[in-house]
Structure formats: C-alpha cells, structure tokens
Short mmCIF file of C-alpha atoms in Angstrom, two decimals:
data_model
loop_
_atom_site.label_atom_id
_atom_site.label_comp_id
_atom_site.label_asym_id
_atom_site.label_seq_id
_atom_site.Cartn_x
_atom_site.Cartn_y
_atom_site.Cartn_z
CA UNK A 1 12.56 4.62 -11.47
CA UNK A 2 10.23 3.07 -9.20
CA UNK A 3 7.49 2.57 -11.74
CA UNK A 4 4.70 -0.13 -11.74
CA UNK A 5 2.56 -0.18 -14.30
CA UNK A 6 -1.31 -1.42 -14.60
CA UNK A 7 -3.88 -1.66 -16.74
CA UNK A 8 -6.75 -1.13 -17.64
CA UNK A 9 -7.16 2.32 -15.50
CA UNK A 10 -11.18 1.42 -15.81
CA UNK A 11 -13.16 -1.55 -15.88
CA UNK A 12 -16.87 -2.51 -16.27
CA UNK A 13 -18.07 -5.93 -16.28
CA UNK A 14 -21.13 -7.73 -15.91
CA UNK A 15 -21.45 -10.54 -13.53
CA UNK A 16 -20.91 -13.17 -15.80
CA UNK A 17 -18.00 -11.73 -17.61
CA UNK A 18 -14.40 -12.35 -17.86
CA UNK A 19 -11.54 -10.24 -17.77
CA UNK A 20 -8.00 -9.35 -16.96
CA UNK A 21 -5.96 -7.14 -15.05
CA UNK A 22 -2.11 -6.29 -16.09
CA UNK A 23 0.69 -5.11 -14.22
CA UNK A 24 3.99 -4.82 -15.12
CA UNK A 25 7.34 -3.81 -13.77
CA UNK A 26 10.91 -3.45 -14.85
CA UNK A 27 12.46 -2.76 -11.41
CA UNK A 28 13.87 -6.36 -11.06
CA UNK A 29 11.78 -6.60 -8.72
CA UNK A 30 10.98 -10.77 -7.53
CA UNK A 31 7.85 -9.95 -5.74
CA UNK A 32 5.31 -8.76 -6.86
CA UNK A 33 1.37 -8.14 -5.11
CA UNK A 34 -2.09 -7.50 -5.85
CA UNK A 35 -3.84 -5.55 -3.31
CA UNK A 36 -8.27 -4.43 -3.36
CA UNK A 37 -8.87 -1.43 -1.94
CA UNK A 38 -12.45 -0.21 -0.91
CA UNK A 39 -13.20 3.41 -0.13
CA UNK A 40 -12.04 5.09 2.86
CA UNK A 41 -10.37 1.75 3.97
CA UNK A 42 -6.61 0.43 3.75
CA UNK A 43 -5.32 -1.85 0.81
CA UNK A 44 -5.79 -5.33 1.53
CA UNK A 45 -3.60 -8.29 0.43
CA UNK A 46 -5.11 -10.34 -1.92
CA UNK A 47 -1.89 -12.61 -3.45
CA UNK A 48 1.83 -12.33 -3.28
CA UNK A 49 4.40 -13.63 -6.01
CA UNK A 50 7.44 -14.69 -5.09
CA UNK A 51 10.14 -15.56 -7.50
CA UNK A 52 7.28 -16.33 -9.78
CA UNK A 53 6.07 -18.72 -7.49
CA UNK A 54 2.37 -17.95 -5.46
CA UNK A 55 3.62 -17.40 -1.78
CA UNK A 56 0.41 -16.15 -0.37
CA UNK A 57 -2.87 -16.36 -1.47
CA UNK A 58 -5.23 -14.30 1.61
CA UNK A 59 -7.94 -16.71 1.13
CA UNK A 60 -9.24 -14.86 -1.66
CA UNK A 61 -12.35 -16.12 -3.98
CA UNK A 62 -12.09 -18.42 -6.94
CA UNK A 63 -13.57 -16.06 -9.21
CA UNK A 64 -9.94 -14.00 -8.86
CA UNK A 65 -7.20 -16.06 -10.87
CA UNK A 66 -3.97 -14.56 -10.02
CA UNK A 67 -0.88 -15.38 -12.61
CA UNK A 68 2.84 -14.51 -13.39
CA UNK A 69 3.99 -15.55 -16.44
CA UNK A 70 7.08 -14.02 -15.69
CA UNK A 71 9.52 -11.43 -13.18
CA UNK A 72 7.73 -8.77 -15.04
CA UNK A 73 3.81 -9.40 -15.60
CA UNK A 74 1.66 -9.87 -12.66
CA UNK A 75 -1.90 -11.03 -14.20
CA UNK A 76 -5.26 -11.34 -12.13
CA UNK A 77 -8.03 -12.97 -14.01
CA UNK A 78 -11.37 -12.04 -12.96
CA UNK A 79 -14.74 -14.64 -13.54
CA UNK A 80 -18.34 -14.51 -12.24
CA UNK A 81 -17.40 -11.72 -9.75
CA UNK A 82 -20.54 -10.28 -7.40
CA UNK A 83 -20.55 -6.65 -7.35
CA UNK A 84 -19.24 -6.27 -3.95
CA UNK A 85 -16.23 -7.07 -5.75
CA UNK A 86 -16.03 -3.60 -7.06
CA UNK A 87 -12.81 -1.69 -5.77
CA UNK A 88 -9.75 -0.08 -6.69
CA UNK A 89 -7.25 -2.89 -7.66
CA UNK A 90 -3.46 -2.82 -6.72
CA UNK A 91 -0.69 -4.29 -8.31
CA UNK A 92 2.60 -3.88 -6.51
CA UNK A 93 6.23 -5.25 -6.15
CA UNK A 94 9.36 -4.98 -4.02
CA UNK A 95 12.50 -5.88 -4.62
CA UNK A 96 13.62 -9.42 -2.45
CA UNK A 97 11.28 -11.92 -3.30
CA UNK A 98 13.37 -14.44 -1.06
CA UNK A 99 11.46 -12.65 2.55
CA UNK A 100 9.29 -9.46 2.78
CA UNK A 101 10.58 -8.35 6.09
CA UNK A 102 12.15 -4.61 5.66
CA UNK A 103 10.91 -4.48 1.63
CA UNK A 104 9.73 -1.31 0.36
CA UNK A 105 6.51 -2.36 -1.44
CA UNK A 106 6.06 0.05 -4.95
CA UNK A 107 2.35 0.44 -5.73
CA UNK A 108 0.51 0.84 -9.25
CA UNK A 109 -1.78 3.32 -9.90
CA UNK A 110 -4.28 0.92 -10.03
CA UNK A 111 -7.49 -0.90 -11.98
CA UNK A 112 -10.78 0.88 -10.84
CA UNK A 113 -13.48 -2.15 -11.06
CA UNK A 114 -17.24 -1.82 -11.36
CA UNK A 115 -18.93 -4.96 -11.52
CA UNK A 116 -23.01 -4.49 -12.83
CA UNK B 1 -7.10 -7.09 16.04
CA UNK B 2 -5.51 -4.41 14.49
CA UNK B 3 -1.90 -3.92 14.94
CA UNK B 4 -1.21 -1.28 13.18
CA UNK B 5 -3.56 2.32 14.38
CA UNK B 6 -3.68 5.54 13.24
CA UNK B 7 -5.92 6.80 15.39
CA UNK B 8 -6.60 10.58 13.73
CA UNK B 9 -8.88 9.60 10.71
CA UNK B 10 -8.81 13.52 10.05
CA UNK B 11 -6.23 16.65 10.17
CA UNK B 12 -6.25 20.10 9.06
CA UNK B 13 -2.63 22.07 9.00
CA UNK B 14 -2.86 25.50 7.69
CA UNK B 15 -0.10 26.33 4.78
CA UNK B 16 3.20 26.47 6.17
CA UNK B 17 2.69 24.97 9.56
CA UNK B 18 3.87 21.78 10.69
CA UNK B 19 1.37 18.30 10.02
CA UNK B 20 1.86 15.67 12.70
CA UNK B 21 0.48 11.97 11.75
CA UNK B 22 0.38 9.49 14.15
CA UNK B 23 0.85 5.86 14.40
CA UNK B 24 0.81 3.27 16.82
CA UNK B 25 1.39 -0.68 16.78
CA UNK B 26 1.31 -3.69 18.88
CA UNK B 27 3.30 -6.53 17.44
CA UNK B 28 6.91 -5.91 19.24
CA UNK B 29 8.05 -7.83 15.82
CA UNK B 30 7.29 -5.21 13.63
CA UNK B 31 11.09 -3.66 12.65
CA UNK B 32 10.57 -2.02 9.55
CA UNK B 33 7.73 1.01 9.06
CA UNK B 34 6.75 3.00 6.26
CA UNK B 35 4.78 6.02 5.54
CA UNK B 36 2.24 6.27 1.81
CA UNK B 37 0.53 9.35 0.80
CA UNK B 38 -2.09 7.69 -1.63
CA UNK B 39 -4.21 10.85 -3.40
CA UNK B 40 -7.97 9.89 -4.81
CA UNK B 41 -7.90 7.73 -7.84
CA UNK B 42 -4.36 6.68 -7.80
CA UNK B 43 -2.27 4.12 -6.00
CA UNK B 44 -0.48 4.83 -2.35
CA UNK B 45 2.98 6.56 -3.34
CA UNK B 46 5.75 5.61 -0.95
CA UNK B 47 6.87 8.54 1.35
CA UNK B 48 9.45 7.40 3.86
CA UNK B 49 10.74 4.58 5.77
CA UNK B 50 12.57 3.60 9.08
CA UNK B 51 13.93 0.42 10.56
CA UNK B 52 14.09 -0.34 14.21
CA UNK B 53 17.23 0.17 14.45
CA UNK B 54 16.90 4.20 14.16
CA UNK B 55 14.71 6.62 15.99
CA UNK B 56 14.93 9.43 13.10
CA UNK B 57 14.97 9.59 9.31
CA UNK B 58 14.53 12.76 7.50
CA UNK B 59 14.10 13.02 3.89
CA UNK B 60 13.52 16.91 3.04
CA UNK B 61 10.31 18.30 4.69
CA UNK B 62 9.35 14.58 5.96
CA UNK B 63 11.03 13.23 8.85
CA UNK B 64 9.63 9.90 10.71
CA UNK B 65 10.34 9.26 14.37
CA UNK B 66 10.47 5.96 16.14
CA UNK B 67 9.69 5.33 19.52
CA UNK B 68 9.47 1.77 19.79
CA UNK B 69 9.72 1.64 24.12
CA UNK B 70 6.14 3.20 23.38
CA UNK B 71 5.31 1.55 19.90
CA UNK B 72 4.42 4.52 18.20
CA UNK B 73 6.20 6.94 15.38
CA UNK B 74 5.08 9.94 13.81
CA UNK B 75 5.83 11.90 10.31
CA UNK B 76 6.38 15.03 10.38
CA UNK B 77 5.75 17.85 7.48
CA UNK B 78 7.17 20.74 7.37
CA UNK B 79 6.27 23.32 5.88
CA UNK B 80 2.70 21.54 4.95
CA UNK B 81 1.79 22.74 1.29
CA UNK B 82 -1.79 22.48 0.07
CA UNK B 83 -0.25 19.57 -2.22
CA UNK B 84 0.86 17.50 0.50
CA UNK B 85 -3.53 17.21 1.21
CA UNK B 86 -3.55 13.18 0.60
CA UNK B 87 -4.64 10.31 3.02
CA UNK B 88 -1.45 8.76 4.64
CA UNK B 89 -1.10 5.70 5.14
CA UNK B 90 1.21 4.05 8.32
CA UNK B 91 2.39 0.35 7.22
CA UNK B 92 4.70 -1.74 9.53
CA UNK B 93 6.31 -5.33 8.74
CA UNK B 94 8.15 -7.99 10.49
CA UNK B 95 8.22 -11.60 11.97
CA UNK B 96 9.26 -13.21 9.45
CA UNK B 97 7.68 -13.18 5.82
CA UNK B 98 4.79 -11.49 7.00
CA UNK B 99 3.53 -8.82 4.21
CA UNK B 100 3.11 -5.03 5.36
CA UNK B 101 0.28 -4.09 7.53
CA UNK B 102 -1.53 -0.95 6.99
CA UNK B 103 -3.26 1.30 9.36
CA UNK B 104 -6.72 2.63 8.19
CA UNK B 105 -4.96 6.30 7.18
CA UNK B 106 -5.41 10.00 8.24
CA UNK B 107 -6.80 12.46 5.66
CA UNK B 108 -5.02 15.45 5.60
CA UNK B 109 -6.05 18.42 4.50
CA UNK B 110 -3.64 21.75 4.26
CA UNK B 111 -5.32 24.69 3.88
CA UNK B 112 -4.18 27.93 2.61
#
C-alpha cells in the first residue's frame, strides 16, 4: 500500500482567508513533503519533514505554515495568499527520513487551490 | 541550471508500438533515478526506479536504462496502450540529502 492521502481535493479562498491542507500517511514513512505544482511545469519543493522535524524549507513565503503534528499528518496552513499562489498542491513521503538519497518519494493526489 | 532534461516535451506512439522517453542529467552525483507518470488532476504516480549501480531494470512493459558514461537513461513501453497517455516525469537524486529533481516531463500520447 503505497497510499498518501490529502485533503481537501478543492479549495477556494479569498485573499484574506485562512485555511488548511491535510495529508496523511500510514506507510511508516519519516519523511514526508509538500510539493506546488503549476500547469505544464514540474512539482516544486516547497518543505520537507524529517523525523517530524522541518529539514528544508525552499525559501517559501510566510503566508504557507507548514506543520507535523506527528509521523502521520503533514499540515500546510495557508494565510493572506496572492492568487499566483493558485496550483495543484502535493503532499508526499518516503520512507528514511534519516537522508533522501535513493528514497522513493510517494505522492498524494493532491489539493487543487484557487485563490480569488 | 537545470540538471535534470527531458528534452521531448511531446510524443505520439501508436497502440502497440514501443514509447521511448528520454532523459538526460548533469550532476555526476546523481545515483538514484526515477520515472512518474502523473495523469491531469491527480498526483505523479511512481513508475520505476534505478540506481547507479545497474544499467537495466524492467518491471513488466517498463524497463529503464542507464547510461551514466553519457548521463542519460530512457524508459521504455512496450506495448504502449492508450492508458499509458500521461506526462512522465524523469526525477534523479544524490549528493547527499539533496531532495529529487524533476525534469519538466514529456506528454505522451498513444493513439489507437
């Protein structure tokens, strides 16, 4: 079962809204990833989790909160975003959190966000 | 600088035929390379992987060659089914704790 789950599929929000992304996965999986990706373009890192702890953060806005309350539950929290900030979202994991070299990196079906 | 290319942004196989995809990188510490089919609306799917320290891995009608003298590997499909029409995705990591670097995908499209 390589499943990683996210939600919401959909998203609206207005400018001066805040929301959340989920993600979850039961893999045992210690690292997990969130990922934007605009149309016809590759996913780009945003954050990676390792062992709970933020390992990389890919200089990434304020207005996206990233949190892991636990091996499981990836969070991003989501404030005052522009509406260039409307993309597919990615949640992901892989299995060693200790070093990402030669991981296999499970994707999410991902969080379409429209920002108005 | 990108170091990871796929340098086809578009393919068309006919049903049954083989699909070539193409892939090329330039950081010689990239060991580890993966191939993601990601179809509109969802997230990429992982296909199939290789390490450096093969030149082949097959996985029923996907096989991946490495040629790292030339930094480049390929996937191969065969048969290509209209189902296998996705954007693919090439992704290489390495050196270290770097995260996976993706390519900017071919679309292909298998027609019947």
């Amino acid at each position: 079962d390589t499943e990683v789950t996210q939600t919401p599929k959909h998203l609206v929000m207005g400018m001066t809204n805040k929301k959340s992304l989920k993600c979850e996965q039961h893999m045992g999986h210690r690292a997990m990833y969130w990922y934007k990706q605009k149309a016809k373009k590759p996913p780009e890192l945003m954050f990676v989790y390792s062992y709970e702890k933020l390992s990389i953060n890919e200089s990434v806005p304020s207005r996206f909160s990233p949190e892991c309350p636990n091996s499981s539950l990836l969070n991003l929290h989501l404030h005052a975003l522009q509406p260039e900030d409307s993309a597919l979202y990615l949640c992901a994991s892989s299995q060693d959190g200790t070093g990402l070299r030669g991981n296999t990196i499970y994707f999410g079906e991902g969080s379409w966000l429209t920002v108005v | 600088d990108q170091q990871v290319k796929q340098n086809s942004p578009s393919l068309s196989v006919q049903e049954g035929r083989i699909s070539i995809l193409n892939c090329d990188y330039t950081n010689s510490m990239f060991d580890y390379f993966l191939w993601y089919k990601k179809y509109p609306a969802e997230g990429p799917t992982f296909l199939i992987s290789i390490s450096s320290i093969k030149d082949k891995n097959e996985d029923g009608r996907f096989t991946v060659f490495l040629n790292k003298s030339a930094k480049h590997l390929s996937l191969h499909i065969v048969p290509s089914q209209p189902g296998d029409s996705a954007v693919y995705f090439c992704a290489a990591s390495g050196s270290g704790n770097t995260p996976l670097v993706f390519g900017k995908g071919t679309r292909l499209s298998v027609i019947a």
